[in-house]
Structures are given as C-alpha cells and as structure tokens.
Short mmCIF file of C-alpha atoms in Angstrom, two decimals:
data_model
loop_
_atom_site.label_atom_id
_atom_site.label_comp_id
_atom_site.label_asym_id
_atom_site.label_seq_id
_atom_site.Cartn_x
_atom_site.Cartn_y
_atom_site.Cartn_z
CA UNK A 214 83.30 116.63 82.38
CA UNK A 215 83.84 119.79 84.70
CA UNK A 216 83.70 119.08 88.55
CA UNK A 217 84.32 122.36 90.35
CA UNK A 218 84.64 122.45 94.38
CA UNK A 219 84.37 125.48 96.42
CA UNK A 220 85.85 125.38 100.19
CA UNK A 221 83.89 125.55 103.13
CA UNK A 222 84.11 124.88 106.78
CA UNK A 223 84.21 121.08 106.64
CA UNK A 224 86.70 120.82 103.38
CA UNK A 225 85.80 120.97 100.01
CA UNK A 226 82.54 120.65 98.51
CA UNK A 227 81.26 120.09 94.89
CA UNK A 228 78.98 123.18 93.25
CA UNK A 229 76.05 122.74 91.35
CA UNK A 230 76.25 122.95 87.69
CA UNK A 231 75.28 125.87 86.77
CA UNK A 232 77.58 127.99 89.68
CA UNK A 233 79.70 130.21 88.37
CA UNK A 234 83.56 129.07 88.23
CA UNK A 235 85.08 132.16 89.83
CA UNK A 236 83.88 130.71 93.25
CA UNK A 237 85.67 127.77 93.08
CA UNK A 238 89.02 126.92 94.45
CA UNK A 239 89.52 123.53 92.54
CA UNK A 240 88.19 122.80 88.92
CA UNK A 241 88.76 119.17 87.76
CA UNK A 242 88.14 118.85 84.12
CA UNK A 243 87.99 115.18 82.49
CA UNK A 244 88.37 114.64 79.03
CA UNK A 245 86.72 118.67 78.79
CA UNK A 246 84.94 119.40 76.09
CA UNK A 247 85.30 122.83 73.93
CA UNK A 248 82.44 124.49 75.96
CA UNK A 249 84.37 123.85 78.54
CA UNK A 250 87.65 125.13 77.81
CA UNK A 251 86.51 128.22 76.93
CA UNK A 252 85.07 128.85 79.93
CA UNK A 253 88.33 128.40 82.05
CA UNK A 254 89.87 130.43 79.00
CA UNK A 255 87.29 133.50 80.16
CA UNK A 256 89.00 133.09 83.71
CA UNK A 257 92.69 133.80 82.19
CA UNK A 258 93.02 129.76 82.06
CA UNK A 259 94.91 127.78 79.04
CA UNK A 260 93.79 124.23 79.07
CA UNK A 261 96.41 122.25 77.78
CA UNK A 262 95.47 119.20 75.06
CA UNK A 263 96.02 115.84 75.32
CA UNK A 264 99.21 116.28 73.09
CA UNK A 265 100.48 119.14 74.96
CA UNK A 266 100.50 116.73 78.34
CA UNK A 267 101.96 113.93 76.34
CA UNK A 268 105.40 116.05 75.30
CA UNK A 269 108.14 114.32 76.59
CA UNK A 270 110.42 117.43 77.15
CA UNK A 271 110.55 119.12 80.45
CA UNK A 272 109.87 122.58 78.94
CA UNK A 273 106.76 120.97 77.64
CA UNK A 274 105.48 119.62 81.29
CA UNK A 275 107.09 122.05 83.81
CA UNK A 276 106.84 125.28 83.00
CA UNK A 277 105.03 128.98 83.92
CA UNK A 278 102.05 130.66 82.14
CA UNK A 279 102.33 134.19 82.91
CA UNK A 280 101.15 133.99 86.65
CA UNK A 281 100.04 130.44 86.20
CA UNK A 282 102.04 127.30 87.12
CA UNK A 283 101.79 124.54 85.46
CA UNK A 284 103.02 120.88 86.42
CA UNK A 285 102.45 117.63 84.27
CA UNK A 286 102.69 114.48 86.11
CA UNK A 287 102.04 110.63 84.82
CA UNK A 288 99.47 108.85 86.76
CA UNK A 289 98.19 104.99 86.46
CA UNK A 290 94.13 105.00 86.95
CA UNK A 291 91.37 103.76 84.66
CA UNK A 292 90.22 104.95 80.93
CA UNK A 293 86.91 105.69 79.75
CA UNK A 294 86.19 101.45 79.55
CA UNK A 295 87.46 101.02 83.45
CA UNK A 296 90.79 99.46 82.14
CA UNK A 297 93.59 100.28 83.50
CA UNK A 298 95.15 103.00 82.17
CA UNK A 299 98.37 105.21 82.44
CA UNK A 300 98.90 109.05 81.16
CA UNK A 301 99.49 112.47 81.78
CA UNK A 302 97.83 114.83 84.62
CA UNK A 303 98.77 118.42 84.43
CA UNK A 304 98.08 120.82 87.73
CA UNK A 305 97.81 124.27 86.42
CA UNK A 306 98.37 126.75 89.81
CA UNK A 307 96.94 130.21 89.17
CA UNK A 308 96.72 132.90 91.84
CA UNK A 309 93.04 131.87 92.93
CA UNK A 310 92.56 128.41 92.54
CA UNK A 311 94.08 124.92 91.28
CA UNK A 312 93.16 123.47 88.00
CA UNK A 313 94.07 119.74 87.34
CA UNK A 314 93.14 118.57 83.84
CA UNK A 315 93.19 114.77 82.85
CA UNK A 316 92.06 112.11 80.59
CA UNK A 317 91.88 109.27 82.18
CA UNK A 318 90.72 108.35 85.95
CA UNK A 319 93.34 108.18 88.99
CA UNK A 320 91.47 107.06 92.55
CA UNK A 321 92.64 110.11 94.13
CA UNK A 322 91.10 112.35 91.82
CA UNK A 323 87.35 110.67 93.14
CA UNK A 324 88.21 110.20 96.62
CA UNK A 325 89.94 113.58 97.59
CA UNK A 326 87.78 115.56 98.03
CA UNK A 327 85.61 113.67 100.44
CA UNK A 328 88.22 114.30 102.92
CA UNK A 329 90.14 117.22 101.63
CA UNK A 330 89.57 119.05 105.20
CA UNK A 331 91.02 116.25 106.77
CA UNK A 332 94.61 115.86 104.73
CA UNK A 333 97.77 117.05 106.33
CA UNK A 334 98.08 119.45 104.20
CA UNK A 335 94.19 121.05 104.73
CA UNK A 336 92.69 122.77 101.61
CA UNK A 337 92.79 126.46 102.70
CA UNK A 338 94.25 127.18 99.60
CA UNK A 339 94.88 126.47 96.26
CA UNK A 340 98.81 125.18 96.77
CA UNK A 341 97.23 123.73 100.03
CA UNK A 342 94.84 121.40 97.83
CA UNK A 343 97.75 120.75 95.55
CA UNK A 344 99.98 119.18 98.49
CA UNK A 345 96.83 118.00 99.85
CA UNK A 346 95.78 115.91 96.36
CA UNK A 347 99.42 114.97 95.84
CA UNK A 348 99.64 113.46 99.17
CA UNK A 349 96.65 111.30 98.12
CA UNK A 350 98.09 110.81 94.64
CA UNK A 351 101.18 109.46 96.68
CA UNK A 352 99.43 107.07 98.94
CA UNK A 353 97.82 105.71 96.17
CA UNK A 354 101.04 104.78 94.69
CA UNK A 355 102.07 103.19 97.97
CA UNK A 356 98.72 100.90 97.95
CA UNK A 357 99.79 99.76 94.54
CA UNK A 358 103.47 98.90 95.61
CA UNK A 359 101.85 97.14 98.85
CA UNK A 360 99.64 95.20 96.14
CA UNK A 361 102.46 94.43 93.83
CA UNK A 362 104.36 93.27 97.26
CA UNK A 363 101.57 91.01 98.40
CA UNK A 364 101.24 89.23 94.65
CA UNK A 365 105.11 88.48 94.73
CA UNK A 366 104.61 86.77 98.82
CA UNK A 367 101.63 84.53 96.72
CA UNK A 368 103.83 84.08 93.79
CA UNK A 369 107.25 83.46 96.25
CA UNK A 370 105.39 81.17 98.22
CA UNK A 371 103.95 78.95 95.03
CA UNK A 372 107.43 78.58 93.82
CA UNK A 373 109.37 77.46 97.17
CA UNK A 374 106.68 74.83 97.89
CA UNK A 375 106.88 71.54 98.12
CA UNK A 376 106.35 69.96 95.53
CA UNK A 377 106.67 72.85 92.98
CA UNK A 378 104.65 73.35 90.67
CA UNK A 379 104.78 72.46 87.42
CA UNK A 380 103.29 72.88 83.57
CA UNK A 381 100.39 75.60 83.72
CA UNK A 382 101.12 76.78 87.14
CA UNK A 383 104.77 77.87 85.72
CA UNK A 384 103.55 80.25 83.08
CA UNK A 385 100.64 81.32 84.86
CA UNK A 386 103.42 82.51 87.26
CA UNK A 387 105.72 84.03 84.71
CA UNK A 388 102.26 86.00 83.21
CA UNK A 389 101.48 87.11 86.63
CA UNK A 390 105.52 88.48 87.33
CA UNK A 391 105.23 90.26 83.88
CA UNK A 392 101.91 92.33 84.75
CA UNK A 393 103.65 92.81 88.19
CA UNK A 394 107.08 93.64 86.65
CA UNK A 395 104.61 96.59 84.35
CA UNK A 396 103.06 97.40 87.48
CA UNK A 397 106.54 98.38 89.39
CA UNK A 398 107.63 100.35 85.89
CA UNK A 399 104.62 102.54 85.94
CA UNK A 400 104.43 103.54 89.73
CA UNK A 401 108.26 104.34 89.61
CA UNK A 402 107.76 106.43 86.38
CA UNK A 403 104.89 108.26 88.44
CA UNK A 404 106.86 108.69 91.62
CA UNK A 405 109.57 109.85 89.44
CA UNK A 406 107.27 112.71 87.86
CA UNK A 407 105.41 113.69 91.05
CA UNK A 408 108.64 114.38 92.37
CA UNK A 409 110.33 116.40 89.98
CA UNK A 410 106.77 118.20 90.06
CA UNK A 411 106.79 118.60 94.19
CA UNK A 412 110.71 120.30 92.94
CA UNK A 413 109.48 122.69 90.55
CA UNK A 414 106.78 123.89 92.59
CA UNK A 415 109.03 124.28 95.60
CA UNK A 416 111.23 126.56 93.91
CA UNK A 417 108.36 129.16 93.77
CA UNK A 418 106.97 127.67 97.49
CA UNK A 419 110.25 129.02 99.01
CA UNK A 420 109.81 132.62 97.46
CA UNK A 421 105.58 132.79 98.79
CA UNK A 422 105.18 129.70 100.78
CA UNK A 423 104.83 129.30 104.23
CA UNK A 424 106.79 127.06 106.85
CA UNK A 425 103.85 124.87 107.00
CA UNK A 426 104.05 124.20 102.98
CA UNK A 427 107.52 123.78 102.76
CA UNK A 428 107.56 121.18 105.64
CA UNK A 429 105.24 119.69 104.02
CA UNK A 430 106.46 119.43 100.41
CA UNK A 431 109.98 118.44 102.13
CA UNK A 432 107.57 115.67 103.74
CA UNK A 433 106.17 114.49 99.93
CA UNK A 434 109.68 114.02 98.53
CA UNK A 435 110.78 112.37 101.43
CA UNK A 436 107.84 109.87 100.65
CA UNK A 437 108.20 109.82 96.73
CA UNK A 438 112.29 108.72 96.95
CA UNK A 439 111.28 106.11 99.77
CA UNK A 440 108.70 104.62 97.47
CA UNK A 441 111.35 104.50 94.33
CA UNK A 442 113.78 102.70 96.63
CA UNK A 443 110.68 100.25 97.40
CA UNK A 444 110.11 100.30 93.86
CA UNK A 445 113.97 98.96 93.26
CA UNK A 446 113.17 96.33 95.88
CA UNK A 447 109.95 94.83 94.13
CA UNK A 448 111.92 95.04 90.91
CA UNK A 449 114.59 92.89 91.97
CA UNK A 450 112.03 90.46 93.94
CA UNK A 451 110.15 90.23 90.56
CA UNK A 452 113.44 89.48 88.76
CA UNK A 453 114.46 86.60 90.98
CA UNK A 454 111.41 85.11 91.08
CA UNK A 455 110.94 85.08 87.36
CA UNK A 456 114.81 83.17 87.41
CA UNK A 457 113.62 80.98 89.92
CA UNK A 458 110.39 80.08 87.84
CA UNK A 459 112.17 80.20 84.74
CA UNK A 460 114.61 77.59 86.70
CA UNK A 461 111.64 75.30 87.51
CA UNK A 462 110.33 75.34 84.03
CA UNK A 463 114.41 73.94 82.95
CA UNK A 464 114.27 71.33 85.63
CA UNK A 465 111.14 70.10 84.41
CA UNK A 466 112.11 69.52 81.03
CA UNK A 467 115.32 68.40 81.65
CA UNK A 468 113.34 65.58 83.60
CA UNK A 469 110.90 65.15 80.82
CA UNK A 470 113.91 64.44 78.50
CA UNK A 471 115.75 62.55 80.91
CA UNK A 472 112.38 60.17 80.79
CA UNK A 473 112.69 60.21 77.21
CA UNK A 474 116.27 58.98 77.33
CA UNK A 475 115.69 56.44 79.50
CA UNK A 476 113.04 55.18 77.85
CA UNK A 477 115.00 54.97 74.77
CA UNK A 478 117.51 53.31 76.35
CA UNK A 479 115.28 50.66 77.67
CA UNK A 480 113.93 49.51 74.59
CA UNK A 481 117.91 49.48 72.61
CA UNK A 482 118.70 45.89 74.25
CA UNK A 483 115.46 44.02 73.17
CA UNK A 484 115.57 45.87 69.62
CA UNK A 485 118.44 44.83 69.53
CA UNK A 486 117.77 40.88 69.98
CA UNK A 487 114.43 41.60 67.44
CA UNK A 488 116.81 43.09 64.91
CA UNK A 489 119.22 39.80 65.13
CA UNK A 490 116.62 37.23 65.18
CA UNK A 491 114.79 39.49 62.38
CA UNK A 492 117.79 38.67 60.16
CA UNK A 493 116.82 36.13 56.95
CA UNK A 494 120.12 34.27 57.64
CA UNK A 495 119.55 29.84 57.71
CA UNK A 496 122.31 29.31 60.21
CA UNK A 497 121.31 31.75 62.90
CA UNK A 498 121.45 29.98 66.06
CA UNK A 499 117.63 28.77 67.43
CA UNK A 500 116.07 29.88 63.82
CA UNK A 501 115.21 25.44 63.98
CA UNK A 502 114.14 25.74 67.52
CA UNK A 503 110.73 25.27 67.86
CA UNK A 504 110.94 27.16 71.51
CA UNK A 505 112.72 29.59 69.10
CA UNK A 506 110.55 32.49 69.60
CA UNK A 507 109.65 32.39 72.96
CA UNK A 508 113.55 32.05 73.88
CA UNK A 509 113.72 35.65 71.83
CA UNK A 510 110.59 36.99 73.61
CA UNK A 511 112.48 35.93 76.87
CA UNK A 512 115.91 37.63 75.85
CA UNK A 513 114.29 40.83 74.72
CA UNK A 514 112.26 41.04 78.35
CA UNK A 515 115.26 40.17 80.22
CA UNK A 516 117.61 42.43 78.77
CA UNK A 517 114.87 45.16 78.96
CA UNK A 518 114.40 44.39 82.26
CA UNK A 519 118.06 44.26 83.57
CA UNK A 520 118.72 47.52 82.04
CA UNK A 521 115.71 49.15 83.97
CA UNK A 522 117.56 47.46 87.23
CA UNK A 523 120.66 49.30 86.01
CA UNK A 524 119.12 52.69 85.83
CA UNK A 525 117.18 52.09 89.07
CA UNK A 526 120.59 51.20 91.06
CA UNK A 527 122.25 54.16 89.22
CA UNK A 528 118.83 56.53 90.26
CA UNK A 529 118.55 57.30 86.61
CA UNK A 530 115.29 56.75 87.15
#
C-alpha cells in the first residue's frame, strides 16, 4: 500500500489516491507493490527490497543514493496477521520529501501523522518529519519499556508474596520473564539502530541543518542512550527474577523430596518388624502366641509412630 501526505496549515494530511506524488512531502509505502515502485522510481526514487533492508552490514543500511539518504532502522510492530512482529524500516531522505518503506506495521507509522503539526520537531520539512516520526518511533519504544517495567512489578510482586507460589504459577512466571526478557532484546536492538541512524543523518544535518534540527537530533540521542540504560535495568530485573523463580521452583522440590524421604523413613521401622515376623523360622519368639499378630500390628504402629514423633521434634516434618 502507498499512503502519501502533503503538508498543510494544521500538519500533515493524507491525499487522495489518485494525486499525483510530486505534491507530497511524505510517501509511506507498505509491503509496495511493483506498480508502485515504479512510480517513486519516475520521481528519481530506488525502493529498496525486503532483502536489501535485511543486510546486516552497515554499508548495506546507512548509506547515500546520489542526493538521496538513506537510513535502515529495526522496528517491533505487527505483520500482515496483527502478530507481533520485528524488521527493518528504511527512511530514504531526498531533497523534496521523506520516503519510509516497510513491511510490517510500527504504531508510529499510523498515529503520526494525526499530530505531525503538533511534534517538537513540526513537519515543515522533509528532515523535519523525519525527527518528527523518529521522536514518535522513540516514545513508542519508551511505552514498551514502561510495559515491560509494569509486567516485572506484577511478576516481582507474585514471587515475594506470602505464601509463594508454587507448581503452575512458577512456570507461568518463568514463560512470562522469557517473552519479557525478548521484549527488552528487541527495543534495545531498535534503540540501538535509531541511534546510529539519528548519527548518520547528523553528519549531513551539521553541513545544511539548522540550530533548531540539530538541538533537536542532540535531544533524540539523548533519549535513545537513556532508554538503552533503562533497557540494561529491565534486563537485569528480568534476570533476578527468573533466579528468584527458578529458586522457588528448587525449594519446592527439595520439599517434595524431603516428603518423600520422610515418608520412607516412616514406614522402614514397621517393615522392618513385618519382614521379621514374615520369617518361616518355628522358634521365632510369639510365632505360638495366639495375641501373636496383634502384638506385631502393635510394634509396627508404635515404631511408625515414634519415628513420626522423632521427625516432628527434629522439624523434619
């Protein structure tokens, strides 16, 4: 799809279809189709593919077109089945307007422009709607920190309780630290390419950028390295909390087996008395009783039950 947005007093609004492209200042193509790429091609416009975005190398995501700039970021958002999702974003800055081309669904890329006029950074221009969407792109990443923060004061809060919880509610836990633990990974690999993005582009800004830009790219990296140290935070709240759950789950089965022992060892004493009065010896001593079993039944409970007093007063038990 091709969503094109031309600026007018109030911000940024979205053209019709059929409008022609060389009146817009921002053209957001998702998952474009061939008709489509040609027609940024006719405007001096190289859509990258999918592959192209997915190159690991720096060359391959940073790098200048002629007089076009283009920047590949890694966003989390939602795929074509609203699932969530995680890929490449490239921001392709050509002398009259900004082209971002994705596959895949980041928020900011469907609420931006609603309130483009209204952004610190204004959309007056094509590097001004850049900073402008980054600065949403980066707030976005905060709200998902704040939400991975918020699931670890649930999770924290389950595992300090009194009394703690125990079988399912353990590895529900450690399922829920995992997807958090993924969660952290991905917005720290995004912060981490925004930024060295927001550098690249700033080494051009300083050359044809105004004060105004500058402060506020300075501003966006300020706000990117804040949220990786936030990111190391969560990290190392998700790793104790998984120890401390993974702690619980010990204690519980080192209790469960303690049972087990105990158990054991309450039943060895009247076994044992069975196992000598089982024995097909004539001069066993009571065999001619006739109170000869119920003396046996008696020595088996007794010695059963005085070695459940023993682990009691020892708080085996």
């Amino acid at each position: 799809m091709l969503y094109a947005y031309r600026l007018v007093t109030s911000g940024l609004e979205l053209m019709p279809i059929e409008s022609d492209l060389k009146e817009a200042l921002w053209i957001d193509l998702l998952n474009p189709l061939q008709t489509q790429v040609e027609a940024l091609a006719a405007l001096g416009v190289t859509v990258p593919t999918l592959a192209d975005m997915e190159e690991i190398e720096v060359s391959n995501r940073l790098y200048r077109e002629g007089d076009t700039e283009v920047l590949t970021v890694v966003l989390p958002g939602l795929n074509k089945m609203k699932e969530p999702s995680f890929g490449p974003v490239a921001f392709l800055i050509t002398p009259e307007r900004l082209v971002t081309v994705r596959y895949h669904t980041p928020r900011p890329f469907e609420t931006f422009a609603a309130h483009a006029g209204q952004s610190s950074a204004g959309c007056s221009g094509r590097r001004r709607v850049f900073l402008g969407l980054v600065e949403e792109i980066v707030a976005r990443l905060a709200d998902l920190l704040e939400g991975v923060g918020k699931a670890l004061d649930a999770q924290s809060h389950i595992a300090f309780r009194d009394p703690p919880p125990r079988g399912e509610e353990l590895a529900s836990a450690l399922r829920i630290l995992g997807r958090q633990s993924e969660q952290v990974a991905k917005v720290r690999h995004a912060l981490l390419t925004v930024e060295r993005a927001l550098s690249s582009f700033g080494l051009g800004l300083d050359e044809r950028g105004d004060k105004a830009e500058r402060e506020i790219l300075k501003a966006l990296v300020r706000d990117c390295q804040a949220l990786a140290v936030h990111g190391d935070f969560l990290s190392a709240r998700v790793s104790q909390l998984t120890d401390v759950n993974f702690g619980l789950i010990n204690l519980e089965q080192s209790n469960t087996s303690r049972i087990f022992s105990v158990v054991a060892v309450l039943f060895m004493p009247p076994t044992l008395v069975a196992s000598v009065y089982g024995m097909n010896f004539p001069n066993l001593p009571g065999i001619e009783n006739p109170y000869g079993y119920h003396i046996a039944t008696v020595l088996m409970l007794g010695s059963g039950l005085g070695t459940y007093l023993l682990c009691k007063w020892k708080k085996w038990l």
